[in-house]
Short mmCIF file of C-alpha atoms in Angstrom, two decimals:
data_model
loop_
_atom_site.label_atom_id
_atom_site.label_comp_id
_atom_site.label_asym_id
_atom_site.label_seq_id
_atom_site.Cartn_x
_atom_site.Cartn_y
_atom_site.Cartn_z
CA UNK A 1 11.97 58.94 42.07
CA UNK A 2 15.47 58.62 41.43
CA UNK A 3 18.62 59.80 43.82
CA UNK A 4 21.70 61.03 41.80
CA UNK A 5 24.67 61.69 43.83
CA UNK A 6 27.83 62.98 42.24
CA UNK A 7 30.49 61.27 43.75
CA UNK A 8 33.18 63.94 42.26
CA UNK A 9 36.78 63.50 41.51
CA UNK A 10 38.23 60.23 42.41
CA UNK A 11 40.58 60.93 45.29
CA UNK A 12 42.18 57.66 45.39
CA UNK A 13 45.62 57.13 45.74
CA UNK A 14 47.78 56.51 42.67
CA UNK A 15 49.06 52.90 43.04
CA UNK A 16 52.96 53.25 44.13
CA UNK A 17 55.29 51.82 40.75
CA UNK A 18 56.58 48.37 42.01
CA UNK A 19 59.97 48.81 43.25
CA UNK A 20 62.70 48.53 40.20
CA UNK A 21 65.01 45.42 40.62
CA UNK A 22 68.51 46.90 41.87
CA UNK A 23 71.76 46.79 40.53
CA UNK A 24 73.38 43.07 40.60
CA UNK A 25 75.27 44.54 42.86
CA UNK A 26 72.96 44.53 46.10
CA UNK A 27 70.98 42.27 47.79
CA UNK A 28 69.17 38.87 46.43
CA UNK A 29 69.56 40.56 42.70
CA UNK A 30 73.41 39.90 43.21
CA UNK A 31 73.29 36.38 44.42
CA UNK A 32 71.00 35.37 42.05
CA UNK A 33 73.00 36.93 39.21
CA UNK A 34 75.97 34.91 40.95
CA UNK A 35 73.97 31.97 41.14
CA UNK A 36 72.89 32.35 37.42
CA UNK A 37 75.90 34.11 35.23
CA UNK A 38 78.84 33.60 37.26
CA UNK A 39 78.30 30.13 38.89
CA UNK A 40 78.50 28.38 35.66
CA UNK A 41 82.05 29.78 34.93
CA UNK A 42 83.38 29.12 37.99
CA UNK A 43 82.51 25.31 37.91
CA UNK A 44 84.29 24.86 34.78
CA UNK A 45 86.93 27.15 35.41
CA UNK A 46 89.31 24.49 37.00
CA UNK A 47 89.54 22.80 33.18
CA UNK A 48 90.29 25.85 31.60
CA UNK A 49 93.20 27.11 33.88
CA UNK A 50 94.36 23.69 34.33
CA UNK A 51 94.30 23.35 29.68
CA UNK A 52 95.94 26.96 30.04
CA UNK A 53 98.37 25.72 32.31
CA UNK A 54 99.66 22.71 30.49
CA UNK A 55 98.03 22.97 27.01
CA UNK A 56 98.01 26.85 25.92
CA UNK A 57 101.42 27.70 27.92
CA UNK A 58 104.06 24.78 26.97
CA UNK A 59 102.84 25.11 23.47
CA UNK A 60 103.88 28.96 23.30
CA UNK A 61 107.06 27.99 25.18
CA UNK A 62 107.42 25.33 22.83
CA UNK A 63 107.04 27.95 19.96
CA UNK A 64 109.72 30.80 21.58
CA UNK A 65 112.18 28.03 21.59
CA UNK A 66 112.26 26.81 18.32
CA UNK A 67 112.77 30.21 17.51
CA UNK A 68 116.41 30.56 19.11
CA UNK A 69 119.26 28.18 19.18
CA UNK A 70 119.31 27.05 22.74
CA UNK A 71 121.86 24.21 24.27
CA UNK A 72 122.26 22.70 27.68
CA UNK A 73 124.70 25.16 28.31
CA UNK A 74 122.38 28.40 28.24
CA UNK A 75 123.75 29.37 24.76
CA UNK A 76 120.71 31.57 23.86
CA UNK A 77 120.96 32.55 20.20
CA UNK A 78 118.18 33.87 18.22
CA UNK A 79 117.55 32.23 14.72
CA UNK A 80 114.10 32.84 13.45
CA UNK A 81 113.39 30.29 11.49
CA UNK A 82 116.71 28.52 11.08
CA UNK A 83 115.66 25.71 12.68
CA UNK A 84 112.57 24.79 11.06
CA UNK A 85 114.48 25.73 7.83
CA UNK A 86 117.29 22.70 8.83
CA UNK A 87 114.52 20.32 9.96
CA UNK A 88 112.75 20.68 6.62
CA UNK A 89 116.79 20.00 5.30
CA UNK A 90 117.07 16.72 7.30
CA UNK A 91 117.15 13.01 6.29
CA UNK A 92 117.09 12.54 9.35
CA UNK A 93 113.54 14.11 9.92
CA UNK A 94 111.56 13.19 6.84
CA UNK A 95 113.10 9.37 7.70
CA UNK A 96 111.14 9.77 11.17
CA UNK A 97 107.91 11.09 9.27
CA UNK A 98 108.03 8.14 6.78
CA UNK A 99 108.41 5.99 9.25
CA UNK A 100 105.50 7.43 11.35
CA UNK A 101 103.07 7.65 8.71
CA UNK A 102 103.89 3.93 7.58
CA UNK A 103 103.45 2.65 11.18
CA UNK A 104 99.76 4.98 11.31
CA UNK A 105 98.96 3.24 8.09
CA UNK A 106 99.76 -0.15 8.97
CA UNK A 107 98.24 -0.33 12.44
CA UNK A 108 95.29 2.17 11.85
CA UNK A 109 93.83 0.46 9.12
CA UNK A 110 93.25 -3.03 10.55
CA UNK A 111 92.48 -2.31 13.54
CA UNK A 112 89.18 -0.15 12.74
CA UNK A 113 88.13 -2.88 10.51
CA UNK A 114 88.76 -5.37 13.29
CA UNK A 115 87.03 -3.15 15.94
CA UNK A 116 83.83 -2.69 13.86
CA UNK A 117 83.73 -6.44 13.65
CA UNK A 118 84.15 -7.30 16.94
CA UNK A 119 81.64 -4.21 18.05
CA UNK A 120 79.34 -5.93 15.30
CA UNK A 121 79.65 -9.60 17.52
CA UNK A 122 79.75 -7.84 20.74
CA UNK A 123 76.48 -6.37 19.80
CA UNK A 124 74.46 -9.56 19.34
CA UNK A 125 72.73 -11.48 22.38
CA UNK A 126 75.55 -14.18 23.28
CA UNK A 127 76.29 -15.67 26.76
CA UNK A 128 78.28 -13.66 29.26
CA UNK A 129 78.56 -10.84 26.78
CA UNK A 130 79.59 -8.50 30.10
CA UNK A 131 82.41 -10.42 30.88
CA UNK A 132 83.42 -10.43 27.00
CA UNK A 133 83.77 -6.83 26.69
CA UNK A 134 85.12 -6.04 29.73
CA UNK A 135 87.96 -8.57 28.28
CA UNK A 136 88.44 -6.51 25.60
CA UNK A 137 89.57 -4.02 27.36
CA UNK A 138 92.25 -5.69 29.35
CA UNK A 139 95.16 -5.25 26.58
CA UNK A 140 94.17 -1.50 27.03
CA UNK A 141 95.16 -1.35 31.13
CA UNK A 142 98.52 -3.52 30.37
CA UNK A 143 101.65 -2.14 30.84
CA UNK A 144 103.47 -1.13 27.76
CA UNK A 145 106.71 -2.34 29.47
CA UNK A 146 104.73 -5.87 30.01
CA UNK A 147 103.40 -5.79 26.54
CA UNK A 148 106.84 -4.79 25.09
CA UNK A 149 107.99 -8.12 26.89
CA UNK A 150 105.51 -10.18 25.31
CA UNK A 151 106.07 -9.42 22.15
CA UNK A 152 109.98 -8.77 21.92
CA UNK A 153 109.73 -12.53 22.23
CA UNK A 154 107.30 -13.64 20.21
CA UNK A 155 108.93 -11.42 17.63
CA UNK A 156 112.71 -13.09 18.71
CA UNK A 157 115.01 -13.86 15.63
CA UNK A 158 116.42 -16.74 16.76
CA UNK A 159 113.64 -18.03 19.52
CA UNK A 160 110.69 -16.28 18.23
CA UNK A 161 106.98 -17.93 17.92
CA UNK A 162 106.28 -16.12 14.60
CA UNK A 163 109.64 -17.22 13.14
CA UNK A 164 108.87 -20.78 14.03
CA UNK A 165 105.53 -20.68 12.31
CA UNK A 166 107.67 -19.25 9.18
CA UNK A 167 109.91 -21.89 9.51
CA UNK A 168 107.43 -24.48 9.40
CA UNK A 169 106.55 -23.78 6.35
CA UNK A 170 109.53 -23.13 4.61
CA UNK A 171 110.05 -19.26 5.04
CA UNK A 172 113.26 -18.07 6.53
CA UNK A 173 113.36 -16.41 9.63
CA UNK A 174 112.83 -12.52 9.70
CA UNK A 175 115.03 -10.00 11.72
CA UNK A 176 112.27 -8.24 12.82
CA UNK A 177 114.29 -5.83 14.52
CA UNK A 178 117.13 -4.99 11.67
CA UNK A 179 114.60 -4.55 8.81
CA UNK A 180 112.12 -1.51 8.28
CA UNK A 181 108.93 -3.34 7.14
CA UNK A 182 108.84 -6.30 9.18
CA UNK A 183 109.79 -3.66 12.30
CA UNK A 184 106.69 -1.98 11.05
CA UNK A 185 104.71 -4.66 10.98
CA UNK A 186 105.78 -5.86 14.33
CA UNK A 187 105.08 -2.30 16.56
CA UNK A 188 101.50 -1.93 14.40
CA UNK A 189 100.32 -5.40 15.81
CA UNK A 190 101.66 -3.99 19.35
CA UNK A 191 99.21 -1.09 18.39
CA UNK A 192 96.35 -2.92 17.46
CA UNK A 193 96.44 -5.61 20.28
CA UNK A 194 96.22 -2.53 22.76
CA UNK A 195 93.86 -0.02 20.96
CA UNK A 196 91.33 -2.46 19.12
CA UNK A 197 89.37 -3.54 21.82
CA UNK A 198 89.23 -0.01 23.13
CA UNK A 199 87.72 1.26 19.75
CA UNK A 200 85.27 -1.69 19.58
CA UNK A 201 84.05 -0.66 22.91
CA UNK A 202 83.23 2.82 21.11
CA UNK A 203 81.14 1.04 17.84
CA UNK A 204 79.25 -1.14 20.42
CA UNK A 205 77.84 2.11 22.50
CA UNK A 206 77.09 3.50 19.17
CA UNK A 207 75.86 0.65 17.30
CA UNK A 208 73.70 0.11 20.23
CA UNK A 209 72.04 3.60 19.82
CA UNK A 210 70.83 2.29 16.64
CA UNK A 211 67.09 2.37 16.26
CA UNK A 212 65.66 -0.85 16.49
CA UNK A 213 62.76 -0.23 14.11
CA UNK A 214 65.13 -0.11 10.79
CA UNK A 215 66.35 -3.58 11.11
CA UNK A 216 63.05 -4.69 11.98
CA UNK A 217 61.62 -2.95 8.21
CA UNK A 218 64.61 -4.78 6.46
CA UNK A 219 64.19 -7.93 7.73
CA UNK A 220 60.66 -7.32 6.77
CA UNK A 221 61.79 -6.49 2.91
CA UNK A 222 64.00 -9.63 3.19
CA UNK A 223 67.67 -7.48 3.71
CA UNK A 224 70.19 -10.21 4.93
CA UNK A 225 72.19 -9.40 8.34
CA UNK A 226 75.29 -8.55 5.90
CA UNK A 227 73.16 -6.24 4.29
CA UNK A 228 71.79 -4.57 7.12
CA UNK A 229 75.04 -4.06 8.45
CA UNK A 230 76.92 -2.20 5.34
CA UNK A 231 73.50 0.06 5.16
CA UNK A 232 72.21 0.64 8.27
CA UNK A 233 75.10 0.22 10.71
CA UNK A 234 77.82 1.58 8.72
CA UNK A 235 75.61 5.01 7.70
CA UNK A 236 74.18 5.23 11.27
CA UNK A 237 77.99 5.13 12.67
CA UNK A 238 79.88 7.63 10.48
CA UNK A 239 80.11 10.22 13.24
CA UNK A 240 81.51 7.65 15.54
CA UNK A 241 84.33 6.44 12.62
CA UNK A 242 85.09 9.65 12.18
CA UNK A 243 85.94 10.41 15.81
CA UNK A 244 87.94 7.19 16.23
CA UNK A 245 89.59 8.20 13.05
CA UNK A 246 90.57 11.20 14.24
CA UNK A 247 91.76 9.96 18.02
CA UNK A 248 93.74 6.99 15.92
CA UNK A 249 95.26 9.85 13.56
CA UNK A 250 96.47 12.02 16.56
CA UNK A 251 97.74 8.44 18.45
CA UNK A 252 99.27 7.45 15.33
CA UNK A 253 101.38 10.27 14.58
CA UNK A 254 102.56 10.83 18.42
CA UNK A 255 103.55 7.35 18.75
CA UNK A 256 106.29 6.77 21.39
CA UNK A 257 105.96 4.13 23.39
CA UNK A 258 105.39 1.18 21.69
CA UNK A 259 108.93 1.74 19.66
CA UNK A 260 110.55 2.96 21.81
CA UNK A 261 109.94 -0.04 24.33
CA UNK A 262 110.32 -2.68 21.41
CA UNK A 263 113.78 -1.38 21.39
CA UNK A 264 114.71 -2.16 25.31
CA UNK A 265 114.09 1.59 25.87
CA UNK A 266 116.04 3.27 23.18
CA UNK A 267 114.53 6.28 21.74
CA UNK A 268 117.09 6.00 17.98
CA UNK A 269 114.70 3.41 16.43
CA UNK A 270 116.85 0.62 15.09
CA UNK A 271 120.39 0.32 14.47
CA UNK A 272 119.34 2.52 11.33
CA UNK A 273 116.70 4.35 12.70
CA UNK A 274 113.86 2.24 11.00
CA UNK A 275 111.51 2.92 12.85
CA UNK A 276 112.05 5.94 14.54
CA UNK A 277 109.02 8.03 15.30
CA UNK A 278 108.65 12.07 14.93
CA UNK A 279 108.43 12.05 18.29
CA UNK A 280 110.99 9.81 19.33
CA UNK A 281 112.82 12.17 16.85
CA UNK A 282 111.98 15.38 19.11
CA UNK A 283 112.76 12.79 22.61
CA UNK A 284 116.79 11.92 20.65
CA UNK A 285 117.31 16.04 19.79
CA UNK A 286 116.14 17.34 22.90
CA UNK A 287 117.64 14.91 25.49
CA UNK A 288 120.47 13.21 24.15
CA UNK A 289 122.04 16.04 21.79
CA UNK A 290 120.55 18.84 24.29
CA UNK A 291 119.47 20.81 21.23
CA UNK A 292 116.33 22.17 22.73
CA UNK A 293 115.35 24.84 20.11
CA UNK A 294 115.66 21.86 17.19
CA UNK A 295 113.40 19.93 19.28
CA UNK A 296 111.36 22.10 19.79
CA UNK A 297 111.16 23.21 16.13
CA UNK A 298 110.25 19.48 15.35
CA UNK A 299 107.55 19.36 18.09
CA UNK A 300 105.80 22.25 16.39
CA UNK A 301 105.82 20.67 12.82
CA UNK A 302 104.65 17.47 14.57
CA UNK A 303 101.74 19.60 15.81
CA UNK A 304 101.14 21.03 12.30
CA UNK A 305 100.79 17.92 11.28
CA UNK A 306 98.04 16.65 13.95
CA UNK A 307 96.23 20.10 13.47
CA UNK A 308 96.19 19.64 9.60
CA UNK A 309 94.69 15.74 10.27
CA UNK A 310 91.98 17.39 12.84
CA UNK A 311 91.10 19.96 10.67
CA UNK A 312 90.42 17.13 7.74
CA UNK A 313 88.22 15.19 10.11
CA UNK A 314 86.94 18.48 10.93
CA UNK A 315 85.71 19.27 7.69
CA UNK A 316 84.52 16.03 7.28
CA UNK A 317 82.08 15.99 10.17
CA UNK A 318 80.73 18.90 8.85
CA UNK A 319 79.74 17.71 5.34
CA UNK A 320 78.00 14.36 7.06
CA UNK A 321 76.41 16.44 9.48
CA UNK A 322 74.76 18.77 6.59
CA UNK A 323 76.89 21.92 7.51
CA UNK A 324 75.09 22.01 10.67
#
């Protein structure tokens, strides 16, 4: 015998809806929304306002001056592009391009061949190999002023170490100060003694990120260390090149010191401005003739110029990296 009971409706209690999250606005919600959206923007907030500070706002002021015709005396004249028009008319100017793009050339050249090198020894097992690259660096934390020294006399006319090697073998000595070239040549080794080491420094971390395995499978099909250097170490560091490449290009055509120094201090680049720089160019308008709106004109072409080299690179990293 069997007992049904009918239990009847349920009368349970519907189960309450969990509690919606509030507004970020109240509570835990809000300081874990800080915590989680805002903190991030307020840590790197201090580069931003310090790049809008002195990258985004001189560059604008920069730009409203070259548009007006402004002197030490507060003459404030507009001229559109007048001055960008005369700059584009000036000897004067293209001379200091010239000569900056001939210095880049001279300097830039050798001295990523000579880094890769030197990254390439760095990079094999040899005895105090620490204290070896942190020599290389040295040049890098010399003074200018000191290295300026230096080389004013070894570069002498009349006293100079190079022009007694010349003269020992017959050559005449060179006014390396008086002639364009050789004043080239001069300021580029300047250049390279400082900025080689620095960029070797950069092919050794990268070389050294290398896998090991591919120079262990061509040693294995009988590749010679030459070989394995000009295809697997070359390939493997394009990215790298083409980031020193770019930091040499924008060095290269801002160069300043190194000329400027070479000549005791004086920012007109030779006698006949041989080797006047762009922006030793902008340095002579803006604080000797007080023609700040010319200046300025020339320090936005000068920027044109860097952005146009950047945006070569750029393109350039793109195509090795697959349009990725």
């Amino acid at each position: 015998m069997s007992l049904h009971v009918d239990s009847g409706p349920s009368t349970r209690a519907p189960v309450p809806p969990s509690r919606r999250h509030g507004r970020p606005g109240s509570g835990r919600t809000f300081l874990s929304w800080l915590d989680m959206k805002a903190a991030p923007y307020f840590l790197i907030s201090p580069y931003y306002l310090l790049f809008l500070l002195f990258g985004i706002f001189p560059l604008g002021f920069t730009l409203w001056y070259s548009l007006y015709d402004y002197d030490l005396a507060g003459t404030v004249k507009w001229t559109g592009l007048g001055n960008y028009s005369a700059l584009l008319a000036d000897s004067a100017f293209w001379n200091a391009v010239v000569n900056t793009l001939g210095m880049f050339v001279i300097a830039t050249v050798p001295q990523i061949l000579l880094a890769l090198l030197l990254a390439n020894a760095l990079n094999k097992r040899i005895r105090g190999r620490l204290f070896v690259r942190l020599g290389v660096l040295l040049p890098l934390v010399t003074s200018v002023v000191a290295v300026a020294v230096v080389f004013t006399q070894l570069y002498g006319r009349d006293w100079g170490l190079f022009n007694w090697i010349l003269g020992s073998v017959g050559v005449d000595p060179v006014d390396w100060k008086a002639e364009r070239l050789p004043s080239w040549l001069a300021i580029s080794t300047m250049i390279d003694w400082r900025w080689t080491g620095y960029n070797a420094i950069i092919f050794l971390a990268a070389m050294q990120t290398v896998p090991k395995d591919l120079y262990e499978a061509a040693a294995i099909d009988g590749a010679s260390r030459r070989r394995q250097f000009w295809q697997i170490t070359i390939p493997m560091l394009r990215p790298t090149m083409i980031f020193v490449v770019l930091n040499s290009t924008i060095g290269g055509l801002t160069l300043f010191a190194e000329p400027t120094t070479f000549y005791g201090g004086n920012v007109h680049g030779g006698s006949n401005s041989q080797f006047q720089t762009v922006s030793m160019f902008i340095v002579e308008q803006g604080f000797r003739e007080f023609d700040y709106g010319y200046a300025a004109g020339a320090a936005w072409l000068l920027f044109i110029m860097i952005l146009i080299g950047s945006l070569i690179n750029f393109l350039l990293i793109r195509r090795i990296g697959g349009n990725k």
